[in-house]
mmCIF file of C-alpha atoms in Angstrom:
data_model
loop_
_atom_site.group_PDB
_atom_site.id
_atom_site.type_symbol
_atom_site.label_atom_id
_atom_site.label_comp_id
_atom_site.label_asym_id
_atom_site.label_seq_id
_atom_site.Cartn_x
_atom_site.Cartn_y
_atom_site.Cartn_z
ATOM 1 C CA UNK A 495 49.155 -70.781 64.376
ATOM 2 C CA UNK A 496 46.689 -67.969 64.782
ATOM 3 C CA UNK A 497 49.477 -65.390 64.347
ATOM 4 C CA UNK A 498 50.576 -67.073 61.074
ATOM 5 C CA UNK A 499 47.044 -66.897 59.671
ATOM 6 C CA UNK A 500 46.769 -63.209 60.470
ATOM 7 C CA UNK A 501 50.142 -62.502 58.882
ATOM 8 C CA UNK A 502 49.153 -64.301 55.655
ATOM 9 C CA UNK A 503 45.855 -62.399 55.502
ATOM 10 C CA UNK A 504 47.713 -59.098 55.839
ATOM 11 C CA UNK A 505 50.063 -59.955 52.958
ATOM 12 C CA UNK A 506 47.108 -60.776 50.679
ATOM 13 C CA UNK A 507 45.409 -57.458 51.501
ATOM 14 C CA UNK A 508 48.613 -55.581 50.688
ATOM 15 C CA UNK A 509 49.014 -57.350 47.300
ATOM 16 C CA UNK A 510 45.354 -56.697 46.368
ATOM 17 C CA UNK A 511 45.707 -53.005 47.167
ATOM 18 C CA UNK A 512 48.828 -52.728 44.995
ATOM 19 C CA UNK A 513 47.084 -54.377 42.004
ATOM 20 C CA UNK A 514 44.064 -52.069 42.368
ATOM 21 C CA UNK A 515 46.298 -49.005 42.299
ATOM 22 C CA UNK A 516 48.045 -50.214 39.120
ATOM 23 C CA UNK A 517 44.669 -50.756 37.434
ATOM 24 C CA UNK A 518 43.513 -47.274 38.358
ATOM 25 C CA UNK A 519 46.716 -45.813 36.940
ATOM 26 C CA UNK A 520 46.082 -47.548 33.615
ATOM 27 C CA UNK A 521 42.468 -46.356 33.522
ATOM 28 C CA UNK A 522 43.533 -42.822 34.337
ATOM 29 C CA UNK A 523 46.059 -42.725 31.459
ATOM 30 C CA UNK A 524 45.203 -39.557 29.458
ATOM 31 C CA UNK A 525 43.487 -39.864 26.061
ATOM 32 C CA UNK A 526 46.207 -37.658 24.627
ATOM 33 C CA UNK A 527 48.866 -40.338 25.168
ATOM 34 C CA UNK A 528 46.596 -42.870 23.408
ATOM 35 C CA UNK A 529 46.193 -40.592 20.367
ATOM 36 C CA UNK A 530 49.918 -40.136 20.163
ATOM 37 C CA UNK A 531 50.293 -43.888 19.801
ATOM 38 C CA UNK A 532 47.898 -43.960 16.728
ATOM 39 C CA UNK A 533 49.560 -43.253 13.376
ATOM 40 C CA UNK A 534 48.308 -40.053 11.737
ATOM 41 C CA UNK A 535 46.236 -40.535 8.557
ATOM 42 C CA UNK A 536 47.841 -38.917 5.530
ATOM 43 C CA UNK A 537 45.361 -36.663 3.704
ATOM 44 C CA UNK A 538 45.126 -34.210 0.853
ATOM 45 C CA UNK A 539 43.423 -30.932 1.566
ATOM 46 C CA UNK A 540 41.744 -27.988 -0.125
ATOM 47 C CA UNK A 541 40.237 -24.680 0.980
ATOM 48 C CA UNK A 542 36.529 -23.925 1.246
ATOM 49 C CA UNK A 543 36.284 -20.863 -1.001
ATOM 50 C CA UNK A 544 33.556 -18.359 -1.722
ATOM 51 C CA UNK A 545 33.561 -17.802 -5.480
ATOM 52 C CA UNK A 546 31.597 -18.021 -8.734
ATOM 53 C CA UNK A 547 30.373 -21.576 -9.207
ATOM 54 C CA UNK A 548 29.296 -23.111 -12.532
ATOM 55 C CA UNK A 549 26.252 -25.292 -11.972
ATOM 56 C CA UNK A 550 25.958 -27.790 -14.828
ATOM 57 C CA UNK A 551 22.519 -28.637 -16.186
ATOM 58 C CA UNK A 552 22.835 -31.866 -18.176
ATOM 59 C CA UNK A 553 20.278 -33.417 -20.517
ATOM 60 C CA UNK A 554 20.123 -35.633 -23.596
ATOM 61 C CA UNK A 555 18.110 -35.384 -26.782
ATOM 62 C CA UNK A 556 18.110 -35.859 -30.560
ATOM 63 C CA UNK A 557 19.574 -33.560 -33.168
ATOM 64 C CA UNK A 558 17.314 -32.061 -35.823
ATOM 65 C CA UNK A 559 18.200 -30.227 -39.012
ATOM 66 C CA UNK A 560 17.742 -26.478 -38.783
ATOM 67 C CA UNK A 561 15.110 -26.758 -41.542
ATOM 68 C CA UNK A 562 13.191 -29.790 -42.835
ATOM 69 C CA UNK A 563 11.024 -29.199 -45.918
ATOM 70 C CA UNK A 564 9.068 -31.711 -48.001
ATOM 71 C CA UNK A 565 9.579 -31.736 -51.768
ATOM 72 C CA UNK A 566 6.060 -32.425 -53.079
ATOM 73 C CA UNK A 567 4.935 -33.606 -56.542
ATOM 74 C CA UNK A 568 1.999 -31.265 -57.002
ATOM 75 C CA UNK A 569 0.214 -33.051 -59.864
ATOM 76 C CA UNK A 570 -0.388 -36.640 -60.887
ATOM 77 C CA UNK A 571 1.602 -38.301 -63.661
ATOM 78 C CA UNK A 572 4.544 -40.511 -64.584
ATOM 79 C CA UNK A 573 7.976 -39.666 -63.241
ATOM 80 C CA UNK A 574 10.343 -39.506 -66.194
ATOM 81 C CA UNK A 575 13.417 -38.515 -64.166
ATOM 82 C CA UNK A 576 14.591 -38.491 -60.568
ATOM 83 C CA UNK A 577 17.836 -36.566 -60.553
ATOM 84 C CA UNK A 578 18.909 -36.973 -56.928
ATOM 85 C CA UNK A 579 19.941 -39.619 -54.430
ATOM 86 C CA UNK A 580 19.722 -39.689 -50.662
ATOM 87 C CA UNK A 581 22.434 -37.645 -49.013
ATOM 88 C CA UNK A 582 23.020 -35.515 -52.109
ATOM 89 C CA UNK A 583 23.348 -31.779 -51.536
ATOM 90 C CA UNK A 584 21.019 -29.589 -53.642
ATOM 91 C CA UNK A 585 20.535 -25.852 -53.970
ATOM 92 C CA UNK A 586 17.184 -24.121 -53.716
ATOM 93 C CA UNK A 587 15.506 -24.183 -57.137
ATOM 94 C CA UNK A 588 17.470 -27.151 -58.517
ATOM 95 C CA UNK A 589 15.308 -29.516 -60.622
ATOM 96 C CA UNK A 590 15.265 -32.792 -58.711
ATOM 97 C CA UNK A 591 12.573 -34.669 -60.695
ATOM 98 C CA UNK A 592 10.509 -34.402 -63.913
ATOM 99 C CA UNK A 593 7.035 -35.664 -64.809
ATOM 100 C CA UNK A 594 5.915 -36.585 -68.332
ATOM 101 C CA UNK A 595 5.127 -33.084 -69.712
ATOM 102 C CA UNK A 596 3.016 -34.166 -72.738
ATOM 103 C CA UNK A 597 -0.393 -33.300 -71.314
ATOM 104 C CA UNK A 598 0.687 -30.017 -69.593
ATOM 105 C CA UNK A 599 2.393 -28.901 -72.816
ATOM 106 C CA UNK A 600 -0.784 -29.576 -74.791
ATOM 107 C CA UNK A 601 -2.912 -27.567 -72.351
ATOM 108 C CA UNK A 602 -0.412 -24.711 -72.416
ATOM 109 C CA UNK A 603 -0.375 -24.555 -76.222
ATOM 110 C CA UNK A 604 -4.173 -24.653 -76.309
ATOM 111 C CA UNK A 605 -4.378 -21.769 -73.825
ATOM 112 C CA UNK A 606 -1.979 -19.680 -75.929
ATOM 113 C CA UNK A 607 -4.128 -20.211 -79.034
ATOM 114 C CA UNK A 608 -7.281 -19.270 -77.109
ATOM 115 C CA UNK A 609 -5.666 -16.023 -75.972
ATOM 116 C CA UNK A 610 -4.575 -15.172 -79.528
ATOM 117 C CA UNK A 611 -8.134 -15.754 -80.783
ATOM 118 C CA UNK A 612 -9.581 -13.620 -78.013
ATOM 119 C CA UNK A 613 -7.155 -10.801 -78.771
ATOM 120 C CA UNK A 614 -8.058 -10.971 -82.476
ATOM 121 C CA UNK A 615 -11.754 -10.675 -81.643
ATOM 122 C CA UNK A 616 -11.000 -7.784 -79.294
ATOM 123 C CA UNK A 617 -9.043 -5.875 -81.952
ATOM 124 C CA UNK A 618 -11.858 -6.451 -84.439
ATOM 125 C CA UNK A 619 -14.464 -5.089 -82.034
ATOM 126 C CA UNK A 620 -12.252 -2.148 -81.168
ATOM 127 C CA UNK A 621 -12.317 -0.946 -84.799
ATOM 128 C CA UNK A 622 -15.948 0.110 -84.341
ATOM 129 C CA UNK A 623 -14.814 2.735 -81.784
ATOM 130 C CA UNK A 624 -12.070 4.490 -83.750
ATOM 131 C CA UNK A 625 -13.434 7.960 -82.960
ATOM 132 C CA UNK A 626 -13.545 7.275 -79.218
ATOM 133 C CA UNK A 627 -10.085 5.719 -79.024
ATOM 134 C CA UNK A 628 -8.576 8.620 -81.012
ATOM 135 C CA UNK A 629 -10.100 11.181 -78.608
ATOM 136 C CA UNK A 630 -8.704 12.495 -75.326
ATOM 137 C CA UNK A 631 -11.547 11.070 -73.227
ATOM 138 C CA UNK A 632 -9.381 8.583 -71.302
ATOM 139 C CA UNK A 633 -12.017 7.710 -68.718
ATOM 140 C CA UNK A 634 -14.561 6.679 -71.351
ATOM 141 C CA UNK A 635 -11.888 4.842 -73.359
ATOM 142 C CA UNK A 636 -10.929 2.732 -70.282
ATOM 143 C CA UNK A 637 -14.559 1.725 -69.677
ATOM 144 C CA UNK A 638 -15.172 0.693 -73.288
ATOM 145 C CA UNK A 639 -11.807 -1.074 -73.565
ATOM 146 C CA UNK A 640 -12.566 -3.204 -70.525
ATOM 147 C CA UNK A 641 -16.016 -4.066 -71.852
ATOM 148 C CA UNK A 642 -14.600 -5.128 -75.209
ATOM 149 C CA UNK A 643 -11.974 -7.351 -73.605
ATOM 150 C CA UNK A 644 -14.579 -8.992 -71.429
ATOM 151 C CA UNK A 645 -16.963 -9.631 -74.355
ATOM 152 C CA UNK A 646 -14.194 -11.002 -76.560
ATOM 153 C CA UNK A 647 -12.965 -13.375 -73.831
ATOM 154 C CA UNK A 648 -9.491 -11.842 -73.379
ATOM 155 C CA UNK A 649 -9.702 -11.793 -69.584
ATOM 156 C CA UNK A 650 -10.804 -15.434 -69.392
ATOM 157 C CA UNK A 651 -8.157 -16.514 -71.910
ATOM 158 C CA UNK A 652 -5.433 -14.775 -69.870
ATOM 159 C CA UNK A 653 -6.501 -16.626 -66.691
ATOM 160 C CA UNK A 654 -6.592 -19.967 -68.512
ATOM 161 C CA UNK A 655 -3.107 -19.314 -69.891
ATOM 162 C CA UNK A 656 -1.760 -18.667 -66.383
ATOM 163 C CA UNK A 657 -3.382 -21.873 -65.144
ATOM 164 C CA UNK A 658 -1.885 -23.863 -68.021
ATOM 165 C CA UNK A 659 1.541 -22.339 -67.363
ATOM 166 C CA UNK A 660 1.312 -23.266 -63.668
ATOM 167 C CA UNK A 661 0.331 -26.816 -64.601
ATOM 168 C CA UNK A 662 3.285 -27.044 -66.970
ATOM 169 C CA UNK A 663 5.651 -25.662 -64.328
ATOM 170 C CA UNK A 664 4.469 -28.375 -61.919
ATOM 171 C CA UNK A 665 5.726 -31.063 -64.271
ATOM 172 C CA UNK A 666 9.161 -30.403 -62.757
ATOM 173 C CA UNK A 667 9.910 -30.715 -59.037
ATOM 174 C CA UNK A 668 12.376 -28.196 -57.616
ATOM 175 C CA UNK A 669 14.306 -28.228 -54.343
ATOM 176 C CA UNK A 670 12.357 -26.017 -51.885
ATOM 177 C CA UNK A 671 15.514 -25.107 -49.905
ATOM 178 C CA UNK A 672 19.233 -25.752 -50.051
ATOM 179 C CA UNK A 673 20.262 -28.866 -48.159
ATOM 180 C CA UNK A 674 20.592 -32.640 -48.273
ATOM 181 C CA UNK A 675 18.070 -35.054 -49.746
ATOM 182 C CA UNK A 676 16.577 -37.569 -47.302
ATOM 183 C CA UNK A 677 13.829 -40.220 -47.362
ATOM 184 C CA UNK A 678 13.517 -40.457 -51.174
ATOM 185 C CA UNK A 679 10.237 -42.287 -51.872
ATOM 186 C CA UNK A 680 10.034 -42.692 -55.684
ATOM 187 C CA UNK A 681 12.237 -43.597 -58.627
ATOM 188 C CA UNK A 682 11.982 -42.915 -62.352
ATOM 189 C CA UNK A 683 9.005 -44.662 -63.993
ATOM 190 C CA UNK A 684 6.748 -44.433 -60.948
ATOM 191 C CA UNK A 685 3.116 -43.393 -61.332
ATOM 192 C CA UNK A 686 2.400 -40.782 -58.681
ATOM 193 C CA UNK A 687 -0.694 -39.038 -57.424
ATOM 194 C CA UNK A 688 -1.109 -35.312 -56.902
ATOM 195 C CA UNK A 689 0.618 -33.896 -53.802
ATOM 196 C CA UNK A 690 2.701 -37.042 -53.270
ATOM 197 C CA UNK A 691 5.848 -36.594 -51.142
ATOM 198 C CA UNK A 692 8.988 -37.128 -53.204
ATOM 199 C CA UNK A 693 11.573 -36.600 -50.442
ATOM 200 C CA UNK A 694 12.670 -34.353 -47.611
ATOM 201 C CA UNK A 695 15.322 -31.691 -47.993
ATOM 202 C CA UNK A 696 17.226 -31.085 -44.774
ATOM 203 C CA UNK A 697 18.774 -27.662 -44.298
ATOM 204 C CA UNK A 698 21.920 -28.603 -42.380
ATOM 205 C CA UNK A 699 23.559 -25.170 -42.222
ATOM 206 C CA UNK A 700 22.697 -25.443 -38.531
ATOM 207 C CA UNK A 701 21.370 -28.093 -36.143
ATOM 208 C CA UNK A 702 18.900 -27.968 -33.278
ATOM 209 C CA UNK A 703 19.178 -30.205 -30.223
ATOM 210 C CA UNK A 704 15.965 -30.494 -28.219
ATOM 211 C CA UNK A 705 16.432 -31.632 -24.622
ATOM 212 C CA UNK A 706 14.224 -31.905 -21.529
ATOM 213 C CA UNK A 707 15.365 -30.285 -18.266
ATOM 214 C CA UNK A 708 13.873 -30.295 -14.777
ATOM 215 C CA UNK A 709 11.380 -27.545 -14.068
ATOM 216 C CA UNK A 710 13.424 -26.649 -10.968
ATOM 217 C CA UNK A 711 16.363 -25.749 -13.236
ATOM 218 C CA UNK A 712 14.453 -23.728 -15.832
ATOM 219 C CA UNK A 713 14.901 -20.456 -13.916
ATOM 220 C CA UNK A 714 18.659 -20.841 -14.432
ATOM 221 C CA UNK A 715 18.340 -21.001 -18.245
ATOM 222 C CA UNK A 716 17.874 -18.043 -20.586
ATOM 223 C CA UNK A 717 17.896 -17.352 -24.335
ATOM 224 C CA UNK A 718 21.428 -17.105 -25.844
ATOM 225 C CA UNK A 719 22.943 -18.934 -22.856
ATOM 226 C CA UNK A 720 25.982 -20.961 -23.913
ATOM 227 C CA UNK A 721 25.861 -24.742 -24.030
ATOM 228 C CA UNK A 722 28.246 -27.584 -24.778
ATOM 229 C CA UNK A 723 27.027 -30.468 -26.948
ATOM 230 C CA UNK A 724 28.605 -33.934 -27.021
ATOM 231 C CA UNK A 725 27.353 -36.217 -29.838
ATOM 232 C CA UNK A 726 27.204 -39.902 -28.977
ATOM 233 C CA UNK A 727 29.559 -40.530 -31.899
ATOM 234 C CA UNK A 728 32.253 -38.393 -30.223
ATOM 235 C CA UNK A 729 31.813 -37.907 -26.494
ATOM 236 C CA UNK A 730 35.255 -36.336 -26.026
ATOM 237 C CA UNK A 731 34.907 -33.258 -28.231
ATOM 238 C CA UNK A 732 32.501 -30.498 -27.234
ATOM 239 C CA UNK A 733 30.571 -28.581 -29.870
ATOM 240 C CA UNK A 734 29.486 -25.095 -28.899
ATOM 241 C CA UNK A 735 25.886 -23.949 -29.137
ATOM 242 C CA UNK A 736 23.442 -21.569 -27.507
ATOM 243 C CA UNK A 737 19.913 -21.746 -26.144
ATOM 244 C CA UNK A 738 17.467 -20.464 -28.770
ATOM 245 C CA UNK A 739 14.128 -21.668 -27.420
ATOM 246 C CA UNK A 740 12.414 -22.504 -24.121
ATOM 247 C CA UNK A 741 9.001 -24.146 -24.252
ATOM 248 C CA UNK A 742 6.658 -22.265 -21.851
ATOM 249 C CA UNK A 743 4.855 -25.503 -20.951
ATOM 250 C CA UNK A 744 5.869 -28.076 -18.313
ATOM 251 C CA UNK A 745 5.012 -31.666 -19.289
ATOM 252 C CA UNK A 746 3.428 -34.321 -17.067
ATOM 253 C CA UNK A 747 6.868 -35.509 -15.916
ATOM 254 C CA UNK A 748 7.864 -32.066 -14.666
ATOM 255 C CA UNK A 749 10.197 -31.440 -17.598
ATOM 256 C CA UNK A 750 10.601 -28.438 -19.903
ATOM 257 C CA UNK A 751 11.834 -28.639 -23.508
ATOM 258 C CA UNK A 752 14.856 -26.466 -24.318
ATOM 259 C CA UNK A 753 16.184 -25.965 -27.871
ATOM 260 C CA UNK A 754 19.918 -25.535 -28.441
ATOM 261 C CA UNK A 755 21.182 -24.344 -31.836
ATOM 262 C CA UNK A 756 24.674 -25.185 -33.073
ATOM 263 C CA UNK A 757 26.551 -24.613 -36.309
ATOM 264 C CA UNK A 758 26.858 -27.181 -39.091
ATOM 265 C CA UNK A 759 29.370 -29.960 -38.575
ATOM 266 C CA UNK A 760 30.257 -32.831 -40.899
ATOM 267 C CA UNK A 761 30.168 -35.265 -37.969
ATOM 268 C CA UNK A 762 26.505 -34.472 -37.214
ATOM 269 C CA UNK A 763 23.417 -36.103 -38.706
ATOM 270 C CA UNK A 764 19.740 -35.400 -38.038
ATOM 271 C CA UNK A 765 18.331 -37.899 -35.544
ATOM 272 C CA UNK A 766 21.697 -38.409 -33.827
ATOM 273 C CA UNK A 767 21.660 -38.661 -30.023
ATOM 274 C CA UNK A 768 23.631 -36.050 -28.111
ATOM 275 C CA UNK A 769 24.224 -34.807 -24.572
ATOM 276 C CA UNK A 770 24.044 -31.122 -23.678
ATOM 277 C CA UNK A 771 25.647 -29.271 -20.774
ATOM 278 C CA UNK A 772 24.245 -25.831 -20.005
ATOM 279 C CA UNK A 773 26.414 -23.799 -17.638
ATOM 280 C CA UNK A 774 24.523 -21.720 -15.075
ATOM 281 C CA UNK A 775 26.989 -19.517 -13.106
ATOM 282 C CA UNK A 776 26.188 -19.110 -9.387
ATOM 283 C CA UNK A 777 27.824 -16.064 -7.806
ATOM 284 C CA UNK A 778 29.319 -15.859 -4.307
ATOM 285 C CA UNK A 779 28.858 -19.519 -3.374
ATOM 286 C CA UNK A 780 30.849 -21.390 -0.721
ATOM 287 C CA UNK A 781 32.427 -24.256 -2.650
ATOM 288 C CA UNK A 782 34.481 -27.345 -1.817
ATOM 289 C CA UNK A 783 35.829 -30.114 -4.064
ATOM 290 C CA UNK A 784 33.353 -32.954 -4.484
ATOM 291 C CA UNK A 785 35.936 -35.369 -2.999
ATOM 292 C CA UNK A 786 35.608 -33.523 0.319
ATOM 293 C CA UNK A 787 31.998 -34.660 0.668
ATOM 294 C CA UNK A 788 31.154 -37.994 2.312
ATOM 295 C CA UNK A 789 27.929 -39.402 3.710
ATOM 296 C CA UNK A 790 27.409 -40.881 7.181
ATOM 297 C CA UNK A 791 24.030 -42.401 8.048
ATOM 298 C CA UNK A 792 22.553 -40.616 5.071
ATOM 299 C CA UNK A 793 23.836 -37.177 6.084
ATOM 300 C CA UNK A 794 26.412 -35.072 4.235
ATOM 301 C CA UNK A 795 29.701 -34.612 6.087
ATOM 302 C CA UNK A 796 32.839 -32.576 5.351
ATOM 303 C CA UNK A 797 35.976 -33.094 7.467
ATOM 304 C CA UNK A 798 38.008 -30.005 8.244
ATOM 305 C CA UNK A 799 41.349 -29.827 10.106
ATOM 306 C CA UNK A 800 41.904 -28.207 13.479
ATOM 307 C CA UNK A 801 45.089 -28.637 15.508
ATOM 308 C CA UNK A 802 46.262 -31.473 13.247
ATOM 309 C CA UNK A 803 43.043 -33.399 13.903
ATOM 310 C CA UNK A 804 39.987 -34.093 11.787
ATOM 311 C CA UNK A 805 36.779 -32.281 12.643
ATOM 312 C CA UNK A 806 33.415 -33.750 11.678
ATOM 313 C CA UNK A 807 31.064 -31.136 10.113
ATOM 314 C CA UNK A 808 27.490 -31.893 9.118
ATOM 315 C CA UNK A 809 26.733 -29.706 6.087
ATOM 316 C CA UNK A 810 23.790 -28.682 3.930
ATOM 317 C CA UNK A 811 24.624 -29.296 0.280
ATOM 318 C CA UNK A 812 23.470 -27.105 -2.626
ATOM 319 C CA UNK A 813 24.228 -27.562 -6.298
ATOM 320 C CA UNK A 814 26.789 -29.979 -7.721
ATOM 321 C CA UNK A 815 28.679 -29.614 -11.015
ATOM 322 C CA UNK A 816 30.494 -32.948 -10.898
ATOM 323 C CA UNK A 817 33.781 -31.435 -9.682
ATOM 324 C CA UNK A 818 32.718 -29.019 -6.963
ATOM 325 C CA UNK A 819 29.857 -28.866 -4.477
ATOM 326 C CA UNK A 820 28.077 -25.820 -3.124
ATOM 327 C CA UNK A 821 27.869 -25.728 0.703
ATOM 328 C CA UNK A 822 24.862 -23.816 2.033
ATOM 329 C CA UNK A 823 25.439 -24.294 5.766
ATOM 330 C CA UNK A 824 27.637 -26.088 8.293
ATOM 331 C CA UNK A 825 31.126 -25.019 7.197
ATOM 332 C CA UNK A 826 33.093 -21.815 7.637
ATOM 333 C CA UNK A 827 34.686 -19.970 4.750
ATOM 334 C CA UNK A 828 38.449 -20.605 4.292
ATOM 335 C CA UNK A 829 38.282 -23.855 6.268
ATOM 336 C CA UNK A 830 40.899 -26.436 5.345
ATOM 337 C CA UNK A 831 38.934 -29.486 4.224
ATOM 338 C CA UNK A 832 40.100 -33.079 3.723
ATOM 339 C CA UNK A 833 39.727 -34.478 0.209
ATOM 340 C CA UNK A 834 41.305 -37.951 0.509
ATOM 341 C CA UNK A 835 41.257 -40.907 2.935
ATOM 342 C CA UNK A 836 38.081 -39.467 4.462
ATOM 343 C CA UNK A 837 35.685 -42.348 3.864
ATOM 344 C CA UNK A 838 36.539 -44.150 7.145
ATOM 345 C CA UNK A 839 37.889 -41.128 9.017
ATOM 346 C CA UNK A 840 36.679 -40.474 12.580
ATOM 347 C CA UNK A 841 36.153 -37.247 14.503
ATOM 348 C CA UNK A 842 39.326 -35.889 16.174
ATOM 349 C CA UNK A 843 41.529 -38.452 14.441
ATOM 350 C CA UNK A 844 45.183 -37.368 14.002
ATOM 351 C CA UNK A 845 45.942 -36.412 10.400
ATOM 352 C CA UNK A 846 49.009 -35.413 8.430
ATOM 353 C CA UNK A 847 48.765 -33.227 5.337
ATOM 354 C CA UNK A 848 50.497 -34.651 2.267
ATOM 355 C CA UNK A 849 52.810 -32.046 0.809
ATOM 356 C CA UNK A 850 52.581 -31.947 -2.961
#
């Protein structure tokens, strides 16, 4: 009985040892064989290139007419005619409104009569100096002639005539510039005061878009730099303009006003909202497609490929133009980077490049 117990104990020890060896063999199975069992992730790739990189500075603003001038009614009176409507195109000097001219005409005629009377008195007084005016003493003649004109009231009458003519001329309102009429405030029959605003004339031969950009970007912008403008009414078609003004003051929000001038376009109206893109070329930058960039725990990561496996690279990101990203550190030039299926990708995961 004792021998049977010992024999059974020996068999159990042998079986336990065999199981332990099998377990160790499983645990010692190489990682390589495990990777081979995992299906390779199919990925698209690109090359990290050092090249010129267009950084895009984007901002929105409102369009303004290239010129905006008030048409002012310079004297009080009744408006007999208003010859324009809003939106109408006028040329500089066109008569756009008329006041009742009765009183200005009367003052003008009165001033003309006063000047004729003064001249008659002057000629009469001049007859007493026939000898002097027939002589060659030009200096003395000029002195006496001026005195006679002053005494007879010629000088004063001439000034009053000019004033009356100016008053008469103000009974018509002329377009101050060529452009379109906007904000018409009066109609025929209105009683207006002196210096009342009749309308605005918008010079739309060019437009100005004023936008605000970050002060950190202002060093990348210069006068005559090209810009693309997308009106809200047509966000698909770019209009071409150039930077014509940079305000030297930074506002309380850390923004700087930049003016972009663009040519006239029938689709544009003053006050229209628009988006501007100013291209700022960056030379000799290491660039990857934006799709190559992912974030893990708040840090920027780009996966490259080495030996058919993904490699996790923490990178320092620079400027971004919406399509490409500038890499400042963490990635070697000419690296093959993964641009698809990289959101859940792990380090040293097997990958297969999709052939296009």
